[in-house]
C-alpha positions as CSV (number, residue, x, y, z in Angstrom):
1,M,15.8,16.4,55.8
2,K,17.2,13.7,53.5
3,N,14.2,14.0,51.3
4,R,14.7,17.7,51.0
5,L,18.3,17.2,50.0
6,L,17.3,14.6,47.3
7,L,14.6,16.9,45.9
8,A,17.1,19.8,45.8
9,A,19.6,17.7,43.9
10,V,17.2,16.8,41.1
11,P,17.3,20.3,39.4
12,L,21.1,20.2,39.7
13,L,21.2,16.9,37.9
14,L,19.0,18.1,35.2
15,L,21.1,21.2,34.7
16,T,24.2,19.1,34.7
17,G,22.7,16.9,32.0
18,C,21.8,19.9,29.8
19,G,25.3,21.2,30.0
20,G,27.0,17.9,29.3
21,E,28.6,16.6,26.1
22,P,27.0,18.0,22.9
23,A,25.0,15.7,20.7
24,P,27.0,14.0,17.9
25,A,27.0,15.9,14.6
26,A,25.2,14.5,11.5
27,S,28.5,13.3,10.1
28,D,29.2,11.1,13.1
29,P,29.3,7.5,11.7
30,N,27.4,6.3,14.8
31,V,24.4,8.4,13.9
32,P,22.1,6.5,11.6
33,P,21.1,8.3,8.3
34,A,17.8,10.0,8.1
35,T,16.6,7.3,5.7
36,S,18.4,4.0,6.1
37,D,16.4,2.3,3.4
38,G,16.0,4.1,0.2
39,S,12.9,2.2,-0.8
40,D,10.8,3.0,2.3
41,S,10.9,6.8,2.4
42,T,7.9,8.3,0.6
43,D,6.3,11.6,0.0
44,S,3.2,13.0,-1.7
45,G,3.9,15.3,-4.6
46,S,1.8,18.2,-5.8
47,D,-0.4,15.8,-7.7
48,G,-1.3,13.9,-4.5
49,M,0.4,10.7,-5.7
50,E,2.8,8.8,-3.4
51,R,6.4,9.2,-4.6
52,S,9.8,8.0,-3.4
53,D,12.8,10.0,-2.5
54,R,13.8,9.6,-6.1
55,G,10.7,11.4,-7.3
56,A,9.3,8.3,-8.9
57,L,5.6,7.3,-8.6
58,I,5.3,4.3,-6.3
59,V,3.0,1.7,-7.9
60,E,1.7,-1.6,-6.7
61,V,1.7,-4.8,-8.9
62,G,-1.7,-4.9,-10.6
63,E,-2.2,-1.2,-10.2
64,P,-2.9,0.7,-13.5
65,T,-0.7,3.7,-14.1
66,G,0.7,5.7,-17.0
67,Y,1.0,9.4,-17.9
68,S,-1.0,12.2,-19.6
69,V,0.0,15.3,-21.4
70,D,-2.2,18.4,-21.3
71,G,-5.1,16.3,-20.0
72,T,-4.8,13.5,-22.6
73,Q,-3.8,10.0,-21.5
74,I,-0.8,9.1,-23.6
75,V,0.5,5.8,-22.0
76,D,-1.4,3.2,-19.9
77,L,0.6,0.4,-18.3
78,V,0.1,-2.2,-15.6
79,V,2.7,-4.6,-14.2
80,T,0.8,-7.8,-13.6
81,S,3.5,-9.7,-11.8
82,I,7.2,-9.7,-10.9
83,E,9.0,-13.0,-10.6
84,V,12.4,-13.4,-8.9
85,D,14.8,-16.2,-10.0
86,A,12.4,-17.2,-12.7
87,A,13.4,-20.2,-14.8
88,C,14.4,-19.5,-18.4
89,T,12.6,-21.5,-21.1
90,E,14.8,-21.0,-24.1
91,E,17.2,-23.7,-25.2
92,G,20.8,-22.5,-24.8
93,A,19.7,-20.0,-22.1
94,L,22.6,-18.4,-20.2
95,P,22.9,-18.0,-16.4
96,P,22.4,-14.5,-15.0
97,E,25.5,-12.3,-15.2
98,N,24.6,-10.2,-12.1
99,G,23.1,-12.9,-9.9
100,H,19.3,-13.0,-10.3
101,F,16.8,-13.0,-13.2
102,V,13.7,-10.9,-12.5
103,V,10.9,-11.2,-14.9
104,V,8.4,-8.3,-15.1
105,N,5.1,-9.2,-16.8
106,M,3.3,-6.1,-18.1
107,E,0.6,-4.7,-20.4
108,V,1.1,-1.4,-22.2
109,A,-1.0,0.7,-24.5
110,T,-0.1,4.0,-26.2
111,A,-2.5,6.6,-27.5
112,P,-2.4,8.0,-31.0
113,E,-1.7,11.4,-29.5
114,L,1.8,10.0,-28.5
115,I,2.8,11.2,-32.0
116,N,2.6,14.8,-30.7
117,D,5.0,14.2,-27.8
118,K,8.6,15.5,-28.1
119,N,9.7,11.8,-27.9
120,P,6.9,10.0,-29.9
121,Y,7.7,6.5,-28.5
122,F,7.6,4.6,-25.2
123,M,10.3,2.2,-24.1
124,P,8.7,-0.3,-21.5
125,N,12.0,-2.1,-20.8
126,M,14.1,0.8,-19.6
127,F,14.4,-0.4,-16.0
128,T,17.0,0.3,-13.4
129,A,17.5,-1.8,-10.2
130,I,17.9,-0.4,-6.7
131,A,18.8,-2.6,-3.7
132,E,16.8,-2.5,-0.5
133,N,19.4,-0.2,1.1
134,G,18.9,2.4,-1.7
135,T,22.1,1.5,-3.7
136,L,21.7,1.8,-7.4
137,M,22.9,-1.2,-9.4
138,N,26.0,-0.5,-11.5
139,G,25.4,-1.0,-15.2
140,S,22.3,-2.0,-17.0
141,P,20.0,-4.9,-15.9
142,L,19.6,-5.8,-19.6
143,S,22.5,-8.1,-20.0
144,N,23.1,-10.5,-22.9
145,A,21.7,-13.3,-20.8
146,T,18.3,-11.5,-20.4
147,Y,17.7,-11.7,-24.2
148,A,18.4,-15.4,-24.3
149,C,16.1,-16.4,-21.4
150,L,12.6,-16.3,-22.9
151,A,11.3,-16.9,-26.4
152,P,11.1,-13.6,-28.5
153,N,7.3,-13.9,-28.8
154,M,7.1,-13.7,-24.9
155,M,9.1,-10.5,-24.7
156,I,7.4,-7.1,-24.7
157,P,8.7,-4.8,-27.5
158,G,11.5,-2.5,-26.4
159,N,10.1,0.4,-28.4
160,M,6.4,1.3,-28.9
161,G,5.0,3.9,-31.1
162,P,1.6,5.7,-31.1
163,G,-1.6,3.8,-31.0
164,Q,0.0,0.4,-30.1
165,R,-0.8,-2.2,-27.5
166,A,1.5,-4.9,-26.2
167,V,1.5,-7.7,-23.6
168,G,4.7,-9.4,-22.6
169,S,7.7,-9.7,-20.3
170,V,10.9,-7.9,-19.6
171,V,13.7,-10.0,-18.2
172,L,16.2,-8.2,-15.9
173,D,19.5,-9.4,-14.6
174,V,20.0,-7.8,-11.1
175,A,22.4,-8.2,-8.3
176,T,20.0,-8.6,-5.3
177,P,16.8,-10.7,-4.9
178,T,14.9,-7.9,-3.3
179,G,14.7,-4.2,-3.9
180,V,13.0,-1.7,-6.2
181,L,12.6,-1.6,-10.0
182,M,12.4,1.9,-11.5
183,L,11.0,2.4,-15.0
184,D,12.2,5.5,-16.8
185,D,11.8,5.6,-20.6
186,F,13.7,9.0,-20.7
187,A,10.7,10.8,-22.2
188,D,10.8,13.2,-19.1
189,N,7.1,12.7,-18.5
190,E,7.0,10.3,-15.6
191,N,8.9,7.4,-13.9
192,W,7.6,4.6,-11.8
193,E,8.8,2.2,-9.0
194,W,7.7,-1.3,-8.0
195,E,9.1,-3.3,-5.1
196,Y,10.2,-6.8,-5.8
197,P,9.7,-9.7,-5.3
198,S,6.0,-9.7,-5.8
199,A,3.4,-12.4,-6.4
200,V,1.0,-12.7,-9.2
201,V,-2.1,-10.5,-8.5
202,G,-4.9,-12.6,-6.9
203,S,-2.6,-15.4,-5.8
């Protein structure tokens, strides 16, 4: 008899649970956001490439990338390494203004057809920094201190025209030692993201 009573009570408990307090609304501060880390959420765009929530192409260090227009490859680039808290080599170098120097070593080549683009240049140093939690860094990571860190012949040109090739570094001055670097040269063709820190390829 006791077993029958217990079994009969189970549906009542289930019904009581369904009719209990409603689930917290999405605005409830105790409910975690759908994406707690802005750098981890990814999606595949119509081109089949992996993209972040920001729409940027997610690229690994050492992975060739770039963009094409009407089937013609216009820019080729590869980030060969990303160094966090790298030591400056210039005499009279300044400490980072935002907390951490990040040196991006890269190779870039532009095609002659870039001359036909609406913006006939490529700017390989136009990075923004995003913390691990998805917070965009205020201001530019190109501080006065970044230009005094390495010798000028080690720095990649800030503006490249058609039919040019360059190998060099971009020094960034960022607030956090980990996160995402997004390159957007404002040509409206493509933007890219790399996680940092990252070791030299093959190390």
